[in-house]
């Protein structure tokens, strides 16, 4: 009498299902780590600001500096008010989006000197004097918008999700402003 062969099907989970669940778990951990980093990163036990808070404050300060540049150009060239008012208003909204408060317009300084900030990554906000010609004023604003958009595009790689999306959106708006300022000067 022949004996029946034992079943080759193991009683536990199969290798494929184990690999699929391991990959799914890794995916879930990867997706949820951004929220965990934000919650932990909001403030540490030592009371120092998180990377996201510092990036948000820096972005608000840089936007404030850009608004100050618009104010300097508008003070020197009032004829550009109709053209620059919507772009300046957007820059003010960017300050508010980053949680900053718009400072009162400052008087332009005699020279456009810029000193590096304490972190060394971005210049401190210094209000330059408005250029003599309107064309120079517009090209200066376009260059400032372009440089700030490039810095923000680089910074978004180092911050958590929601702030990265905000930086990307504001960087895109800055690039569009630079284009509008450049095209109008031609």
mmCIF file of C-alpha atoms in Angstrom, residues 11-182:
data_model
loop_
_atom_site.group_PDB
_atom_site.id
_atom_site.type_symbol
_atom_site.label_atom_id
_atom_site.label_comp_id
_atom_site.label_asym_id
_atom_site.label_seq_id
_atom_site.Cartn_x
_atom_site.Cartn_y
_atom_site.Cartn_z
ATOM 1 C CA UNK A 11 1.153 26.000 6.403
ATOM 2 C CA UNK A 12 2.596 29.498 7.113
ATOM 3 C CA UNK A 13 2.787 32.591 4.948
ATOM 4 C CA UNK A 14 4.470 32.365 1.569
ATOM 5 C CA UNK A 15 7.690 34.131 0.683
ATOM 6 C CA UNK A 16 5.933 36.457 -1.768
ATOM 7 C CA UNK A 17 3.415 37.615 0.792
ATOM 8 C CA UNK A 18 6.192 38.259 3.319
ATOM 9 C CA UNK A 19 8.144 40.323 0.785
ATOM 10 C CA UNK A 20 5.040 42.243 -0.233
ATOM 11 C CA UNK A 21 4.176 43.049 3.383
ATOM 12 C CA UNK A 22 7.764 44.119 4.105
ATOM 13 C CA UNK A 23 7.737 46.409 1.062
ATOM 14 C CA UNK A 24 4.340 47.812 2.071
ATOM 15 C CA UNK A 25 5.524 48.446 5.614
ATOM 16 C CA UNK A 26 8.635 50.223 4.328
ATOM 17 C CA UNK A 27 6.458 52.335 2.042
ATOM 18 C CA UNK A 28 4.144 53.283 4.907
ATOM 19 C CA UNK A 29 7.060 54.198 7.141
ATOM 20 C CA UNK A 30 8.576 56.290 4.342
ATOM 21 C CA UNK A 31 5.310 58.114 3.720
ATOM 22 C CA UNK A 32 4.561 58.795 7.335
ATOM 23 C CA UNK A 33 8.063 59.857 8.353
ATOM 24 C CA UNK A 34 7.505 63.366 6.990
ATOM 25 C CA UNK A 35 4.634 63.984 9.382
ATOM 26 C CA UNK A 36 6.629 62.560 12.263
ATOM 27 C CA UNK A 37 9.574 64.769 11.422
ATOM 28 C CA UNK A 38 7.300 67.809 11.357
ATOM 29 C CA UNK A 39 5.778 66.964 14.696
ATOM 30 C CA UNK A 40 9.145 66.276 16.290
ATOM 31 C CA UNK A 41 10.749 69.143 14.412
ATOM 32 C CA UNK A 42 8.308 71.811 15.551
ATOM 33 C CA UNK A 43 10.473 72.435 18.572
ATOM 34 C CA UNK A 44 12.991 70.294 20.327
ATOM 35 C CA UNK A 45 13.433 69.740 24.039
ATOM 36 C CA UNK A 46 16.214 72.334 24.100
ATOM 37 C CA UNK A 47 13.841 75.010 22.811
ATOM 38 C CA UNK A 48 15.787 75.667 19.614
ATOM 39 C CA UNK A 49 13.761 76.197 16.442
ATOM 40 C CA UNK A 50 13.413 73.323 13.997
ATOM 41 C CA UNK A 51 14.777 73.293 10.477
ATOM 42 C CA UNK A 52 11.290 74.027 9.149
ATOM 43 C CA UNK A 53 10.769 76.971 11.513
ATOM 44 C CA UNK A 54 14.133 78.474 10.570
ATOM 45 C CA UNK A 55 13.422 77.994 6.852
ATOM 46 C CA UNK A 56 9.979 79.575 7.223
ATOM 47 C CA UNK A 57 11.392 82.569 9.118
ATOM 48 C CA UNK A 58 14.184 82.997 6.542
ATOM 49 C CA UNK A 59 11.679 82.841 3.671
ATOM 50 C CA UNK A 60 9.483 85.470 5.350
ATOM 51 C CA UNK A 61 12.519 87.711 5.883
ATOM 52 C CA UNK A 62 13.631 87.301 2.264
ATOM 53 C CA UNK A 63 10.131 88.119 1.030
ATOM 54 C CA UNK A 64 10.144 91.193 3.256
ATOM 55 C CA UNK A 65 13.426 92.212 1.650
ATOM 56 C CA UNK A 66 11.866 91.810 -1.783
ATOM 57 C CA UNK A 67 8.904 93.976 -0.792
ATOM 58 C CA UNK A 68 11.394 96.590 0.406
ATOM 59 C CA UNK A 69 13.054 96.506 -3.026
ATOM 60 C CA UNK A 70 9.673 97.061 -4.673
ATOM 61 C CA UNK A 71 9.050 99.966 -2.275
ATOM 62 C CA UNK A 72 12.432 101.521 -3.160
ATOM 63 C CA UNK A 73 11.735 101.259 -6.896
ATOM 64 C CA UNK A 74 8.228 102.653 -6.463
ATOM 65 C CA UNK A 75 9.592 105.566 -4.402
ATOM 66 C CA UNK A 76 12.128 106.370 -7.116
ATOM 67 C CA UNK A 77 9.849 105.687 -10.090
ATOM 68 C CA UNK A 78 6.188 106.387 -9.268
ATOM 69 C CA UNK A 79 5.270 105.944 -12.935
ATOM 70 C CA UNK A 80 5.822 102.187 -12.503
ATOM 71 C CA UNK A 81 3.169 101.918 -9.775
ATOM 72 C CA UNK A 82 0.443 100.478 -12.011
ATOM 73 C CA UNK A 83 2.781 97.829 -13.339
ATOM 74 C CA UNK A 84 4.498 96.881 -10.069
ATOM 75 C CA UNK A 85 1.566 97.073 -7.627
ATOM 76 C CA UNK A 86 0.253 93.537 -8.353
ATOM 77 C CA UNK A 87 3.735 92.020 -8.106
ATOM 78 C CA UNK A 88 4.441 93.845 -4.852
ATOM 79 C CA UNK A 89 1.078 92.720 -3.464
ATOM 80 C CA UNK A 90 2.025 89.109 -4.261
ATOM 81 C CA UNK A 91 5.327 89.536 -2.432
ATOM 82 C CA UNK A 92 3.417 90.850 0.606
ATOM 83 C CA UNK A 93 1.157 87.785 0.460
ATOM 84 C CA UNK A 94 4.281 85.593 0.377
ATOM 85 C CA UNK A 95 5.511 87.238 3.596
ATOM 86 C CA UNK A 96 2.167 86.429 5.205
ATOM 87 C CA UNK A 97 2.131 82.865 3.820
ATOM 88 C CA UNK A 98 5.450 82.188 5.538
ATOM 89 C CA UNK A 99 4.064 83.549 8.797
ATOM 90 C CA UNK A 100 5.936 86.826 8.674
ATOM 91 C CA UNK A 101 4.673 90.293 9.369
ATOM 92 C CA UNK A 102 5.212 92.980 6.762
ATOM 93 C CA UNK A 103 7.466 95.665 8.158
ATOM 94 C CA UNK A 104 6.784 99.310 7.424
ATOM 95 C CA UNK A 105 8.581 100.565 4.319
ATOM 96 C CA UNK A 106 12.101 101.689 5.109
ATOM 97 C CA UNK A 107 13.901 104.577 3.511
ATOM 98 C CA UNK A 108 16.338 103.497 0.796
ATOM 99 C CA UNK A 109 20.009 103.394 1.732
ATOM 100 C CA UNK A 110 22.517 105.343 -0.327
ATOM 101 C CA UNK A 111 24.359 102.228 -1.498
ATOM 102 C CA UNK A 112 23.086 98.743 -2.255
ATOM 103 C CA UNK A 113 25.543 96.961 0.048
ATOM 104 C CA UNK A 114 24.486 93.556 1.279
ATOM 105 C CA UNK A 115 25.971 91.840 4.283
ATOM 106 C CA UNK A 116 25.737 88.074 4.750
ATOM 107 C CA UNK A 117 23.392 86.827 7.410
ATOM 108 C CA UNK A 118 24.520 84.862 10.422
ATOM 109 C CA UNK A 119 23.912 81.566 8.619
ATOM 110 C CA UNK A 120 25.907 82.752 5.621
ATOM 111 C CA UNK A 121 23.387 81.257 3.197
ATOM 112 C CA UNK A 122 21.296 84.283 2.316
ATOM 113 C CA UNK A 123 22.020 87.982 2.416
ATOM 114 C CA UNK A 124 20.353 90.085 5.042
ATOM 115 C CA UNK A 125 17.564 92.305 3.812
ATOM 116 C CA UNK A 126 19.053 95.657 2.846
ATOM 117 C CA UNK A 127 16.964 98.158 0.969
ATOM 118 C CA UNK A 128 18.947 99.341 -2.031
ATOM 119 C CA UNK A 129 18.552 102.741 -3.581
ATOM 120 C CA UNK A 130 16.369 102.729 -6.675
ATOM 121 C CA UNK A 131 18.349 102.716 -9.936
ATOM 122 C CA UNK A 132 18.309 105.899 -11.984
ATOM 123 C CA UNK A 133 16.455 104.560 -15.020
ATOM 124 C CA UNK A 134 13.207 102.625 -15.052
ATOM 125 C CA UNK A 135 14.778 99.942 -17.219
ATOM 126 C CA UNK A 136 17.561 99.406 -14.669
ATOM 127 C CA UNK A 137 15.009 99.361 -11.856
ATOM 128 C CA UNK A 138 12.947 96.673 -13.588
ATOM 129 C CA UNK A 139 15.976 94.552 -14.452
ATOM 130 C CA UNK A 140 17.186 94.842 -10.840
ATOM 131 C CA UNK A 141 13.822 93.655 -9.547
ATOM 132 C CA UNK A 142 13.808 90.824 -12.077
ATOM 133 C CA UNK A 143 17.280 89.732 -10.964
ATOM 134 C CA UNK A 144 16.218 89.831 -7.307
ATOM 135 C CA UNK A 145 13.074 87.788 -8.040
ATOM 136 C CA UNK A 146 15.076 85.259 -10.077
ATOM 137 C CA UNK A 147 17.793 84.869 -7.424
ATOM 138 C CA UNK A 148 15.233 84.413 -4.666
ATOM 139 C CA UNK A 149 13.273 81.875 -6.725
ATOM 140 C CA UNK A 150 16.477 79.903 -7.336
ATOM 141 C CA UNK A 151 17.370 79.936 -3.616
ATOM 142 C CA UNK A 152 13.889 78.748 -2.695
ATOM 143 C CA UNK A 153 13.977 75.970 -5.242
ATOM 144 C CA UNK A 154 17.195 74.761 -3.627
ATOM 145 C CA UNK A 155 15.850 75.131 -0.063
ATOM 146 C CA UNK A 156 12.732 73.082 -0.683
ATOM 147 C CA UNK A 157 14.793 69.893 -0.725
ATOM 148 C CA UNK A 158 15.658 70.338 2.958
ATOM 149 C CA UNK A 159 12.222 71.001 4.459
ATOM 150 C CA UNK A 160 9.161 68.849 5.193
ATOM 151 C CA UNK A 161 6.284 68.368 2.748
ATOM 152 C CA UNK A 162 3.881 71.261 3.276
ATOM 153 C CA UNK A 163 6.616 73.866 3.582
ATOM 154 C CA UNK A 164 8.365 72.389 0.537
ATOM 155 C CA UNK A 165 5.155 72.766 -1.471
ATOM 156 C CA UNK A 166 4.800 76.366 -0.294
ATOM 157 C CA UNK A 167 8.428 77.138 -1.190
ATOM 158 C CA UNK A 168 7.952 75.547 -4.617
ATOM 159 C CA UNK A 169 4.798 77.563 -5.251
ATOM 160 C CA UNK A 170 6.391 80.839 -4.168
ATOM 161 C CA UNK A 171 9.537 80.047 -6.192
ATOM 162 C CA UNK A 172 7.369 79.490 -9.272
ATOM 163 C CA UNK A 173 5.584 82.787 -8.644
ATOM 164 C CA UNK A 174 8.952 84.534 -8.298
ATOM 165 C CA UNK A 175 10.137 83.070 -11.583
ATOM 166 C CA UNK A 176 6.937 84.295 -13.233
ATOM 167 C CA UNK A 177 7.474 87.768 -11.737
ATOM 168 C CA UNK A 178 11.026 87.816 -13.091
ATOM 169 C CA UNK A 179 9.697 86.915 -16.529
ATOM 170 C CA UNK A 180 7.031 89.629 -16.406
ATOM 171 C CA UNK A 181 9.556 92.223 -15.277
ATOM 172 C CA UNK A 182 12.033 91.190 -17.983
#
